[in-house]
mmCIF file of C-alpha atoms and ligand atoms in Angstrom:
data_model
loop_
_atom_site.group_PDB
_atom_site.id
_atom_site.type_symbol
_atom_site.label_atom_id
_atom_site.label_comp_id
_atom_site.label_asym_id
_atom_site.label_seq_id
_atom_site.Cartn_x
_atom_site.Cartn_y
_atom_site.Cartn_z
ATOM 1 C CA UNK A 65 -53.319 32.347 35.387
ATOM 2 C CA UNK A 66 -57.141 32.455 34.979
ATOM 3 C CA UNK A 67 -58.928 29.442 36.423
ATOM 4 C CA UNK A 68 -60.170 27.975 33.142
ATOM 5 C CA UNK A 69 -56.762 28.337 31.481
ATOM 6 C CA UNK A 70 -55.289 26.211 34.261
ATOM 7 C CA UNK A 71 -57.657 23.391 33.409
ATOM 8 C CA UNK A 72 -57.209 23.819 29.670
ATOM 9 C CA UNK A 73 -53.444 23.463 30.113
ATOM 10 C CA UNK A 74 -53.880 20.020 31.605
ATOM 11 C CA UNK A 75 -56.569 19.083 29.079
ATOM 12 C CA UNK A 76 -54.267 19.712 26.129
ATOM 13 C CA UNK A 77 -51.423 17.700 27.529
ATOM 14 C CA UNK A 78 -52.289 14.022 27.878
ATOM 15 C CA UNK A 79 -49.101 13.346 29.846
ATOM 16 C CA UNK A 80 -49.938 15.803 32.639
ATOM 17 C CA UNK A 81 -52.222 14.354 35.288
ATOM 18 C CA UNK A 82 -54.472 17.247 36.131
ATOM 19 C CA UNK A 83 -56.950 16.425 38.903
ATOM 20 C CA UNK A 84 -59.333 19.095 37.558
ATOM 21 C CA UNK A 85 -59.494 17.435 34.130
ATOM 22 C CA UNK A 86 -60.235 14.077 35.729
ATOM 23 C CA UNK A 87 -62.600 15.789 38.175
ATOM 24 C CA UNK A 88 -64.643 17.078 35.273
ATOM 25 C CA UNK A 89 -64.761 13.569 33.746
ATOM 26 C CA UNK A 90 -65.950 12.152 37.052
ATOM 27 C CA UNK A 91 -68.595 14.859 37.491
ATOM 28 C CA UNK A 92 -70.021 14.014 34.065
ATOM 29 C CA UNK A 93 -70.345 10.359 35.108
ATOM 30 C CA UNK A 94 -71.905 11.330 38.440
ATOM 31 C CA UNK A 95 -74.287 13.694 36.709
ATOM 32 C CA UNK A 96 -75.584 10.833 34.592
ATOM 33 C CA UNK A 97 -75.805 8.485 37.600
ATOM 34 C CA UNK A 98 -76.969 10.739 40.490
ATOM 35 C CA UNK A 99 -77.129 7.827 42.938
ATOM 36 C CA UNK A 100 -75.400 9.911 45.647
ATOM 37 C CA UNK A 101 -77.567 13.024 45.433
ATOM 38 C CA UNK A 102 -78.758 12.771 49.044
ATOM 39 C CA UNK A 103 -75.300 12.385 50.627
ATOM 40 C CA UNK A 104 -74.028 15.961 50.781
ATOM 41 C CA UNK A 105 -74.202 19.393 49.170
ATOM 42 C CA UNK A 106 -71.863 18.449 46.312
ATOM 43 C CA UNK A 107 -74.339 16.409 44.289
ATOM 44 C CA UNK A 108 -77.295 18.848 44.346
ATOM 45 C CA UNK A 109 -74.823 21.596 43.336
ATOM 46 C CA UNK A 110 -73.463 19.377 40.565
ATOM 47 C CA UNK A 111 -76.968 18.750 39.218
ATOM 48 C CA UNK A 112 -77.390 22.462 38.505
ATOM 49 C CA UNK A 113 -74.795 22.254 35.740
ATOM 50 C CA UNK A 114 -73.968 20.206 32.654
ATOM 51 C CA UNK A 115 -70.506 21.658 32.105
ATOM 52 C CA UNK A 116 -67.921 22.242 34.764
ATOM 53 C CA UNK A 117 -65.599 25.214 34.529
ATOM 54 C CA UNK A 118 -62.474 25.304 36.640
ATOM 55 C CA UNK A 119 -64.261 27.700 39.011
ATOM 56 C CA UNK A 120 -67.118 25.162 39.318
ATOM 57 C CA UNK A 121 -64.689 22.370 40.169
ATOM 58 C CA UNK A 122 -62.953 24.508 42.800
ATOM 59 C CA UNK A 123 -66.400 25.238 44.233
ATOM 60 C CA UNK A 124 -67.542 21.600 44.284
ATOM 61 C CA UNK A 125 -64.204 20.368 45.642
ATOM 62 C CA UNK A 126 -64.402 22.811 48.547
ATOM 63 C CA UNK A 127 -68.019 21.896 49.177
ATOM 64 C CA UNK A 128 -66.846 18.295 49.666
ATOM 65 C CA UNK A 129 -65.819 17.470 53.252
ATOM 66 C CA UNK A 130 -64.029 14.305 52.202
ATOM 67 C CA UNK A 131 -66.213 11.846 54.084
ATOM 68 C CA UNK A 132 -65.800 9.047 51.557
ATOM 69 C CA UNK A 133 -69.462 8.011 51.544
ATOM 70 C CA UNK A 134 -69.883 8.363 47.772
ATOM 71 C CA UNK A 135 -66.727 6.292 47.258
ATOM 72 C CA UNK A 136 -68.047 3.385 49.324
ATOM 73 C CA UNK A 137 -71.452 3.567 47.618
ATOM 74 C CA UNK A 138 -70.155 3.847 44.089
ATOM 75 C CA UNK A 139 -70.462 0.961 41.647
ATOM 76 C CA UNK A 140 -67.847 2.672 39.448
ATOM 77 C CA UNK A 141 -65.151 3.165 42.083
ATOM 78 C CA UNK A 142 -61.831 1.311 41.583
ATOM 79 C CA UNK A 143 -61.173 -1.362 40.419
ATOM 80 C CA UNK A 144 -63.974 -0.488 37.979
ATOM 81 C CA UNK A 145 -62.500 0.896 34.782
ATOM 82 C CA UNK A 146 -64.416 4.197 35.225
ATOM 83 C CA UNK A 147 -62.163 4.830 38.230
ATOM 84 C CA UNK A 148 -64.649 7.129 39.975
ATOM 85 C CA UNK A 149 -63.090 8.367 43.226
ATOM 86 C CA UNK A 150 -64.743 11.674 44.097
ATOM 87 C CA UNK A 151 -63.166 12.221 47.558
ATOM 88 C CA UNK A 152 -59.610 11.694 46.374
ATOM 89 C CA UNK A 153 -59.954 13.744 43.202
ATOM 90 C CA UNK A 154 -61.634 16.567 45.083
ATOM 91 C CA UNK A 155 -58.920 16.492 47.754
ATOM 92 C CA UNK A 156 -56.348 16.949 44.982
ATOM 93 C CA UNK A 157 -58.355 19.812 43.459
ATOM 94 C CA UNK A 158 -58.623 21.473 46.873
ATOM 95 C CA UNK A 159 -54.834 21.357 47.165
ATOM 96 C CA UNK A 160 -54.616 23.172 43.834
ATOM 97 C CA UNK A 161 -57.137 25.729 45.093
ATOM 98 C CA UNK A 162 -55.045 26.448 48.184
ATOM 99 C CA UNK A 163 -51.957 27.012 46.065
ATOM 100 C CA UNK A 164 -53.697 29.012 43.345
ATOM 101 C CA UNK A 165 -55.338 31.507 45.682
ATOM 102 C CA UNK A 166 -52.450 31.963 48.092
ATOM 103 C CA UNK A 167 -51.470 35.584 48.658
ATOM 104 C CA UNK A 168 -48.830 36.765 48.032
ATOM 105 C CA UNK A 169 -48.357 34.261 45.205
ATOM 106 C CA UNK A 170 -44.642 33.936 45.997
ATOM 107 C CA UNK A 171 -45.578 32.099 49.209
ATOM 108 C CA UNK A 172 -47.812 29.559 47.427
ATOM 109 C CA UNK A 173 -44.873 27.124 47.355
ATOM 110 C CA UNK A 174 -45.374 26.674 51.118
ATOM 111 C CA UNK A 175 -48.261 24.380 50.250
ATOM 112 C CA UNK A 176 -46.003 22.004 48.293
ATOM 113 C CA UNK A 177 -44.153 20.527 51.252
ATOM 114 C CA UNK A 178 -46.229 22.103 53.949
ATOM 115 C CA UNK A 179 -45.195 19.836 56.815
ATOM 116 C CA UNK A 180 -41.530 20.658 56.230
ATOM 117 C CA UNK A 181 -42.231 24.379 55.674
ATOM 118 C CA UNK A 182 -44.267 24.712 58.867
ATOM 119 C CA UNK A 183 -41.624 22.816 60.881
ATOM 120 C CA UNK A 184 -38.915 25.144 59.554
ATOM 121 C CA UNK A 185 -40.942 28.257 60.418
ATOM 122 C CA UNK A 186 -41.496 26.897 63.925
ATOM 123 C CA UNK A 187 -37.843 26.043 64.506
ATOM 124 C CA UNK A 188 -36.581 29.389 63.161
ATOM 125 C CA UNK A 189 -39.039 31.407 65.283
ATOM 126 C CA UNK A 190 -38.320 29.300 68.360
ATOM 127 C CA UNK A 191 -34.550 29.720 68.025
ATOM 128 C CA UNK A 192 -34.887 33.450 67.317
ATOM 129 C CA UNK A 193 -37.190 33.944 70.293
ATOM 130 C CA UNK A 194 -34.805 32.066 72.613
ATOM 131 C CA UNK A 195 -31.768 34.029 71.404
ATOM 132 C CA UNK A 196 -33.497 37.413 71.776
ATOM 133 C CA UNK A 197 -34.975 36.453 75.166
ATOM 134 C CA UNK A 198 -31.561 35.284 76.430
ATOM 135 C CA UNK A 199 -29.910 38.498 75.234
ATOM 136 C CA UNK A 200 -32.555 40.696 76.867
ATOM 137 C CA UNK A 201 -33.306 38.739 80.039
ATOM 138 C CA UNK A 202 -30.034 36.873 80.621
ATOM 139 C CA UNK A 203 -30.327 34.508 83.581
ATOM 140 C CA UNK A 204 -33.788 35.917 84.283
ATOM 141 C CA UNK A 205 -35.195 33.776 81.489
ATOM 142 C CA UNK A 206 -34.706 30.486 83.287
ATOM 143 C CA UNK A 207 -34.041 31.530 86.852
ATOM 144 C CA UNK A 208 -36.376 34.444 87.581
ATOM 145 C CA UNK A 209 -37.568 34.532 91.185
ATOM 146 C CA UNK A 210 -41.103 33.176 91.609
ATOM 147 C CA UNK A 211 -43.747 35.926 91.449
ATOM 148 C CA UNK A 212 -47.116 35.265 93.133
ATOM 149 C CA UNK A 213 -48.776 37.835 90.860
ATOM 150 C CA UNK A 214 -47.978 35.690 87.760
ATOM 151 C CA UNK A 215 -47.287 38.856 85.758
ATOM 152 C CA UNK A 216 -46.113 37.993 82.192
ATOM 153 C CA UNK A 217 -45.210 41.566 81.410
ATOM 154 C CA UNK A 218 -42.203 41.450 83.731
ATOM 155 C CA UNK A 219 -40.557 39.418 80.949
ATOM 156 C CA UNK A 220 -42.022 40.971 77.793
ATOM 157 C CA UNK A 221 -43.682 44.411 77.931
ATOM 158 C CA UNK A 222 -47.335 44.596 76.896
ATOM 159 C CA UNK A 223 -46.572 47.062 74.068
ATOM 160 C CA UNK A 224 -43.985 44.702 72.515
ATOM 161 C CA UNK A 225 -46.456 41.778 72.524
ATOM 162 C CA UNK A 226 -49.248 43.911 71.036
ATOM 163 C CA UNK A 227 -46.927 45.367 68.379
ATOM 164 C CA UNK A 228 -45.582 41.954 67.327
ATOM 165 C CA UNK A 229 -48.856 40.023 67.245
ATOM 166 C CA UNK A 230 -50.892 42.997 65.994
ATOM 167 C CA UNK A 231 -48.737 43.446 62.885
ATOM 168 C CA UNK A 232 -48.648 39.706 62.157
ATOM 169 C CA UNK A 233 -52.439 39.501 62.586
ATOM 170 C CA UNK A 234 -52.972 42.315 60.074
ATOM 171 C CA UNK A 235 -50.831 40.469 57.521
ATOM 172 C CA UNK A 236 -52.609 37.155 58.166
ATOM 173 C CA UNK A 237 -56.091 38.690 57.821
ATOM 174 C CA UNK A 238 -55.027 40.461 54.617
ATOM 175 C CA UNK A 239 -53.637 37.227 53.113
ATOM 176 C CA UNK A 240 -56.816 35.302 53.976
ATOM 177 C CA UNK A 241 -59.120 38.033 52.637
ATOM 178 C CA UNK A 242 -57.156 38.241 49.366
ATOM 179 C CA UNK A 243 -57.413 34.445 48.936
ATOM 180 C CA UNK A 244 -61.144 34.574 49.575
ATOM 181 C CA UNK A 245 -61.698 37.474 47.115
ATOM 182 C CA UNK A 246 -59.924 35.639 44.299
ATOM 183 C CA UNK A 247 -61.698 32.350 45.049
ATOM 184 C CA UNK A 248 -65.106 34.043 45.157
ATOM 185 C CA UNK A 249 -64.446 35.961 41.933
ATOM 186 C CA UNK A 250 -63.374 32.799 40.075
ATOM 187 C CA UNK A 251 -66.573 31.029 41.156
ATOM 188 C CA UNK A 252 -68.412 33.706 39.178
ATOM 189 C CA UNK A 253 -70.407 35.223 42.027
ATOM 190 C CA UNK A 254 -70.757 38.945 42.789
ATOM 191 C CA UNK A 255 -69.582 40.459 46.056
ATOM 192 C CA UNK A 256 -73.012 42.010 46.501
ATOM 193 C CA UNK A 257 -74.535 38.530 46.642
ATOM 194 C CA UNK A 258 -71.969 37.483 49.238
ATOM 195 C CA UNK A 259 -73.470 40.007 51.633
ATOM 196 C CA UNK A 260 -77.012 38.600 51.344
ATOM 197 C CA UNK A 261 -78.052 37.916 54.957
ATOM 198 C CA UNK A 262 -80.121 34.790 54.143
ATOM 199 C CA UNK A 263 -77.177 33.104 52.399
ATOM 200 C CA UNK A 264 -74.712 34.147 55.094
ATOM 201 C CA UNK A 265 -77.024 32.875 57.835
ATOM 202 C CA UNK A 266 -77.602 29.549 56.074
ATOM 203 C CA UNK A 267 -73.848 29.006 55.604
ATOM 204 C CA UNK A 268 -73.101 30.067 59.177
ATOM 205 C CA UNK A 269 -75.649 27.572 60.491
ATOM 206 C CA UNK A 270 -74.063 24.772 58.426
ATOM 207 C CA UNK A 271 -70.604 25.712 59.725
ATOM 208 C CA UNK A 272 -71.635 26.005 63.376
ATOM 209 C CA UNK A 273 -73.584 22.725 63.324
ATOM 210 C CA UNK A 274 -71.255 20.895 60.928
ATOM 211 C CA UNK A 275 -74.458 19.893 59.227
ATOM 212 C CA UNK A 276 -72.929 17.628 56.599
ATOM 213 C CA UNK A 277 -70.658 15.742 58.979
ATOM 214 C CA UNK A 278 -73.746 14.687 60.894
ATOM 215 C CA UNK A 279 -74.987 12.366 58.125
ATOM 216 C CA UNK A 280 -78.598 13.055 59.171
ATOM 217 C CA UNK A 281 -77.865 11.726 62.640
ATOM 218 C CA UNK A 282 -75.877 8.640 61.637
ATOM 219 C CA UNK A 283 -72.470 10.315 61.356
ATOM 220 C CA UNK A 284 -70.149 10.115 58.388
ATOM 221 C CA UNK A 285 -68.039 7.354 56.896
ATOM 222 C CA UNK A 286 -64.747 8.498 58.375
ATOM 223 C CA UNK A 287 -62.082 7.265 58.984
ATOM 224 C CA UNK A 288 -63.421 4.117 57.273
ATOM 225 C CA UNK A 289 -66.620 2.665 55.931
ATOM 226 C CA UNK A 290 -68.255 2.482 59.401
ATOM 227 C CA UNK A 291 -70.411 5.499 60.234
ATOM 228 C CA UNK A 292 -69.402 7.536 63.254
ATOM 229 C CA UNK A 293 -69.901 10.968 64.858
ATOM 230 C CA UNK A 294 -66.263 11.054 66.046
ATOM 231 C CA UNK A 295 -64.997 13.375 63.333
ATOM 232 C CA UNK A 296 -67.850 15.814 63.894
ATOM 233 C CA UNK A 297 -67.251 15.977 67.656
ATOM 234 C CA UNK A 298 -63.480 16.374 67.387
ATOM 235 C CA UNK A 299 -64.051 19.016 64.735
ATOM 236 C CA UNK A 300 -66.501 20.819 67.042
ATOM 237 C CA UNK A 301 -63.986 20.768 69.903
ATOM 238 C CA UNK A 302 -61.305 22.205 67.617
ATOM 239 C CA UNK A 303 -63.538 24.894 66.112
ATOM 240 C CA UNK A 304 -65.108 26.032 69.368
ATOM 241 C CA UNK A 305 -61.766 25.733 71.181
ATOM 242 C CA UNK A 306 -60.301 28.131 68.624
ATOM 243 C CA UNK A 307 -63.330 30.425 68.956
ATOM 244 C CA UNK A 308 -63.067 30.455 72.782
ATOM 245 C CA UNK A 309 -59.349 31.317 72.645
ATOM 246 C CA UNK A 310 -60.203 34.178 70.296
ATOM 247 C CA UNK A 311 -62.982 35.288 72.661
ATOM 248 C CA UNK A 312 -60.475 35.200 75.556
ATOM 249 C CA UNK A 313 -58.177 37.538 73.608
ATOM 250 C CA UNK A 314 -61.082 39.903 72.881
ATOM 251 C CA UNK A 315 -62.151 39.848 76.548
ATOM 252 C CA UNK A 316 -58.560 40.594 77.646
ATOM 253 C CA UNK A 317 -58.393 43.496 75.182
ATOM 254 C CA UNK A 318 -61.645 44.959 76.529
ATOM 255 C CA UNK A 319 -60.394 44.544 80.100
ATOM 256 C CA UNK A 320 -57.119 46.293 79.270
ATOM 257 C CA UNK A 321 -58.216 49.152 77.024
ATOM 258 C CA UNK A 322 -61.884 49.773 77.857
ATOM 259 C CA UNK A 323 -61.959 48.956 81.570
ATOM 260 C CA UNK A 324 -58.360 49.737 82.439
ATOM 261 C CA UNK A 325 -57.893 46.373 84.205
ATOM 262 C CA UNK A 326 -54.337 45.203 83.670
ATOM 263 C CA UNK A 327 -53.232 41.559 83.432
ATOM 264 C CA UNK A 328 -52.559 39.146 85.032
ATOM 265 C CA UNK A 329 -56.180 38.174 85.576
ATOM 266 C CA UNK A 330 -57.446 35.787 88.231
ATOM 267 C CA UNK A 331 -58.121 32.123 87.498
ATOM 268 C CA UNK A 332 -61.892 32.770 87.573
ATOM 269 C CA UNK A 333 -61.799 35.911 85.409
ATOM 270 C CA UNK A 334 -63.527 35.849 82.024
ATOM 271 C CA UNK A 335 -60.371 35.894 79.825
ATOM 272 C CA UNK A 336 -58.742 33.071 81.808
ATOM 273 C CA UNK A 337 -61.885 30.897 81.960
ATOM 274 C CA UNK A 338 -62.515 31.334 78.215
ATOM 275 C CA UNK A 339 -58.857 30.699 77.400
ATOM 276 C CA UNK A 340 -58.689 27.606 79.614
ATOM 277 C CA UNK A 341 -61.837 26.061 78.129
ATOM 278 C CA UNK A 342 -60.627 26.936 74.614
ATOM 279 C CA UNK A 343 -57.203 25.456 75.335
ATOM 280 C CA UNK A 344 -58.742 22.180 76.548
ATOM 281 C CA UNK A 345 -60.898 22.028 73.392
ATOM 282 C CA UNK A 346 -57.830 22.689 71.280
ATOM 283 C CA UNK A 347 -55.983 19.845 72.998
ATOM 284 C CA UNK A 348 -58.659 17.168 72.708
ATOM 285 C CA UNK A 349 -60.137 18.151 69.323
ATOM 286 C CA UNK A 350 -56.970 18.237 67.206
ATOM 287 C CA UNK A 351 -55.535 15.166 68.991
ATOM 288 C CA UNK A 352 -58.726 13.272 68.114
ATOM 289 C CA UNK A 353 -58.617 14.491 64.518
ATOM 290 C CA UNK A 354 -55.011 13.327 64.263
ATOM 291 C CA UNK A 355 -55.964 9.916 65.652
ATOM 292 C CA UNK A 356 -58.710 9.624 63.021
ATOM 293 C CA UNK A 357 -56.478 10.972 60.283
ATOM 294 C CA UNK A 358 -53.839 8.305 60.918
ATOM 295 C CA UNK A 359 -56.495 5.570 60.727
ATOM 296 C CA UNK A 360 -58.313 6.863 57.671
ATOM 297 C CA UNK A 361 -58.840 4.779 54.559
ATOM 298 C CA UNK A 362 -55.955 5.792 52.249
ATOM 299 C CA UNK A 363 -58.156 5.216 49.196
ATOM 300 C CA UNK A 364 -60.352 8.236 49.946
ATOM 301 C CA UNK A 365 -57.683 10.858 50.582
ATOM 302 C CA UNK A 366 -54.648 12.490 49.029
ATOM 303 C CA UNK A 367 -51.637 11.086 50.865
ATOM 304 C CA UNK A 368 -49.502 14.058 49.791
ATOM 305 C CA UNK A 369 -51.521 16.326 52.076
ATOM 306 C CA UNK A 370 -50.850 14.308 55.225
ATOM 307 C CA UNK A 371 -47.860 16.524 56.131
ATOM 308 C CA UNK A 372 -50.016 19.660 55.897
ATOM 309 C CA UNK A 373 -52.805 18.162 58.006
ATOM 310 C CA UNK A 374 -50.442 16.863 60.671
ATOM 311 C CA UNK A 375 -48.382 20.091 60.816
ATOM 312 C CA UNK A 376 -51.483 22.199 61.503
ATOM 313 C CA UNK A 377 -52.782 19.800 64.119
ATOM 314 C CA UNK A 378 -49.414 19.614 65.891
ATOM 315 C CA UNK A 379 -49.154 23.424 66.005
ATOM 316 C CA UNK A 380 -52.660 23.692 67.466
ATOM 317 C CA UNK A 381 -51.883 21.109 70.146
ATOM 318 C CA UNK A 382 -48.510 22.718 70.926
ATOM 319 C CA UNK A 383 -50.079 26.189 71.224
ATOM 320 C CA UNK A 384 -52.788 25.023 73.605
ATOM 321 C CA UNK A 385 -50.477 22.762 75.642
ATOM 322 C CA UNK A 386 -47.854 25.478 76.148
ATOM 323 C CA UNK A 387 -50.628 27.994 76.937
ATOM 324 C CA UNK A 388 -52.118 25.776 79.629
ATOM 325 C CA UNK A 389 -48.681 25.021 81.082
ATOM 326 C CA UNK A 390 -47.927 28.742 81.165
ATOM 327 C CA UNK A 391 -51.128 29.385 83.082
ATOM 328 C CA UNK A 392 -50.385 26.573 85.542
ATOM 329 C CA UNK A 393 -46.790 27.707 86.178
ATOM 330 C CA UNK A 394 -47.114 31.480 85.780
ATOM 331 C CA UNK A 395 -46.165 32.138 89.393
ATOM 332 C CA UNK A 396 -43.005 30.002 89.273
ATOM 333 C CA UNK A 397 -39.447 30.569 88.061
ATOM 334 C CA UNK A 398 -40.074 28.812 84.706
ATOM 335 C CA UNK A 399 -42.730 31.359 83.724
ATOM 336 C CA UNK A 400 -40.352 33.338 81.467
ATOM 337 C CA UNK A 401 -39.148 30.249 79.609
ATOM 338 C CA UNK A 402 -42.690 28.934 79.123
ATOM 339 C CA UNK A 403 -43.861 32.360 77.964
ATOM 340 C CA UNK A 404 -41.181 32.590 75.257
ATOM 341 C CA UNK A 405 -41.893 29.044 74.033
ATOM 342 C CA UNK A 406 -45.656 29.644 73.992
ATOM 343 C CA UNK A 407 -45.377 32.944 72.127
ATOM 344 C CA UNK A 408 -43.004 31.400 69.576
ATOM 345 C CA UNK A 409 -45.428 28.525 68.895
ATOM 346 C CA UNK A 410 -48.398 30.915 68.597
ATOM 347 C CA UNK A 411 -46.399 33.153 66.259
ATOM 348 C CA UNK A 412 -45.523 30.152 64.035
ATOM 349 C CA UNK A 413 -49.196 29.128 64.051
ATOM 350 C CA UNK A 414 -50.323 32.656 63.085
ATOM 351 C CA UNK A 415 -47.730 33.092 60.351
ATOM 352 C CA UNK A 416 -48.578 29.776 58.693
ATOM 353 C CA UNK A 417 -52.393 30.124 58.924
ATOM 354 C CA UNK A 418 -52.762 31.416 55.331
ATOM 355 C CA UNK A 419 -50.393 28.716 53.990
ATOM 356 C CA UNK A 420 -51.729 25.561 55.595
ATOM 357 C CA UNK A 421 -54.842 23.584 56.438
ATOM 358 C CA UNK A 422 -56.567 26.586 58.026
ATOM 359 C CA UNK A 423 -57.493 27.948 54.571
ATOM 360 C CA UNK A 424 -59.824 24.958 54.193
ATOM 361 C CA UNK A 425 -62.158 26.722 56.640
ATOM 362 C CA UNK A 426 -62.185 29.896 54.518
ATOM 363 C CA UNK A 427 -62.840 28.224 51.165
ATOM 364 C CA UNK A 428 -65.334 25.719 52.541
ATOM 365 C CA UNK A 429 -67.310 28.518 54.217
ATOM 366 C CA UNK A 430 -67.285 30.525 50.968
ATOM 367 C CA UNK A 431 -68.486 27.439 49.053
ATOM 368 C CA UNK A 432 -71.326 26.994 51.568
ATOM 369 C CA UNK A 433 -72.395 30.621 51.056
ATOM 370 C CA UNK A 434 -72.458 30.045 47.310
ATOM 371 C CA UNK A 435 -74.434 26.840 47.821
ATOM 372 C CA UNK A 436 -77.020 28.771 49.862
ATOM 373 C CA UNK A 437 -77.220 31.400 47.102
ATOM 374 C CA UNK A 438 -77.739 28.734 44.452
ATOM 375 C CA UNK A 439 -80.435 26.985 46.454
ATOM 376 C CA UNK A 440 -82.389 30.255 46.593
ATOM 377 C CA UNK A 441 -82.377 30.541 42.799
ATOM 378 C CA UNK A 442 -84.653 28.670 40.379
ATOM 379 C CA UNK A 443 -83.220 25.367 39.113
ATOM 380 C CA UNK A 444 -81.552 26.017 35.738
ATOM 381 C CA UNK A 445 -82.727 24.005 32.746
ATOM 382 C CA UNK A 446 -80.060 21.292 32.716
ATOM 383 C CA UNK A 447 -81.948 18.314 31.308
ATOM 384 C CA UNK A 448 -79.612 15.432 30.533
ATOM 385 C CA UNK A 449 -81.763 14.377 27.554
HETATM 386 S S1 SF4 B 741 -69.984 8.573 43.011
HETATM 387 FE FE1 SF4 B 741 -70.593 6.805 41.780
HETATM 388 S S2 SF4 B 741 -72.572 6.169 42.611
HETATM 389 FE FE2 SF4 B 741 -72.185 8.275 43.307
HETATM 390 S S3 SF4 B 741 -73.164 9.588 41.771
HETATM 391 FE FE3 SF4 B 741 -71.002 9.344 41.173
HETATM 392 S S4 SF4 B 741 -71.023 7.619 39.743
HETATM 393 FE FE4 SF4 B 741 -72.962 7.552 40.877
HETATM 394 S S1 SF4 B 742 -66.701 12.411 49.822
HETATM 395 FE FE1 SF4 B 742 -68.523 12.854 51.065
HETATM 396 S S2 SF4 B 742 -68.670 15.089 51.004
HETATM 397 FE FE2 SF4 B 742 -67.313 14.503 49.338
HETATM 398 S S3 SF4 B 742 -68.624 14.328 47.548
HETATM 399 FE FE3 SF4 B 742 -68.486 12.281 48.469
HETATM 400 S S4 SF4 B 742 -70.254 12.140 49.833
HETATM 401 FE FE4 SF4 B 742 -69.955 14.317 49.345
#
C-alpha cells in the first residue's frame, strides 16, 4: 500500500490509533512552537515543511534517535492535554516503517512479536545444527582428540561454511537493499541524489561520530532525564565491534583466496586480532545498551519494541561470547561443540538481521543522507503566517 494511503486509512477511522496520524498532529504543534529546534536533526528538517506526508513522517521518525530530550523540555508533554510525546510517537512510527519496508513482505510479520520470532529461529537453527553435526561427526562432536593446530575445518569443511554463509549473506543483503530502495523512494528522493558524495560524506561522518548522541559534548538524556555519554559509548563499542568482526572476515578471505594462507591463523595474525577486538566490543557494547535499555524512562519509548531490542542485543552478545570461547578452546576436545554452537548463533543473527533492530541502522543512515541533501538546498518558503 502506498505510504500516504496508509496514513489516510488511519485518518478516516477515528477508532484506529494510527501513530502517523498523531505524529502529524504533533509535528504541527511543534512547528508552531519550535522550542526544540537546536536539539537534533528532526526539528530543522520539520521546519522545512508545513504539511507532513507519510513519507515525511517516516523520514523524521528515523531521523529521531529517541533520546527523549524534547519530551523533558516540552511544556505540552503529558499530562498536558496536547499530549505531545515526540520520542514515543516516533518510535511507534519507526516500528511501522520496519514492517512496511520489510522484504519479502510475507516476512514482515516477524516484526510483530520479534523477540519470540528471533528466539524461535535461534532454537530451530541450534537444534538442526546439533542434529546434523551429531549425524555427521558422531562422538567426534563432543569427544574429538585435542588438536594443537586448532583447525576448525576438521569438523566442518571450508567449502560447506562458505556455501552456507555465502548464500545467507546474499539473501540478507538483498532484503536490506530492497527495504532501503522502497524507503528512499517513499521519501520522494531520487537515487541519483543518493549518490552525491557531499551528502554521503556528511551522513557517514554523523554515523561514525554519532554526532547527535553527543548532545554537543553534554551527552543525551538517556536512559532518563540526566545527561550522559553512556549510550553513545556503548553504541560506539557495538558499531565498531561489528565493523571489526566484518574486517576480520574480509582479512581472512584475503588470506585464504588471495594469499593462499589457510586457517587456522595465529593469535597475533590480523584476522584473529581484529576478530578478538571486535568480539570484545560486541560483548561490552550490547551489554551496556541492554543495561541502559532496562533502566530507560518508559514514557519516552514504545514498550512493545522491548522484545525486538533485547532479542538483537542477546544475539550479538551470544555470537561474540561463543566466538571468543571458540578461539580460547580451539585446541581442546570441545572445539567441535563450540564451533557448531557459534555457527548456529551467527546464522540466527544473520537470518534475522533484516527483520529486527538492525534495520534501524539502515533507515537512520538513509534519513541522515536525506537530511544532508536537504541542508544543501535553499530553505523552502514555509512561513507560518
Ligand atoms: S516537543 Fe514541545 S517544546 Fe519541543 S518543539 Fe514540540 S511542542 Fe515545542
Ligand atoms: S527524542 Fe531526541 S532525537 Fe527524537 S526528536 Fe526528540 S530531541 Fe530529537
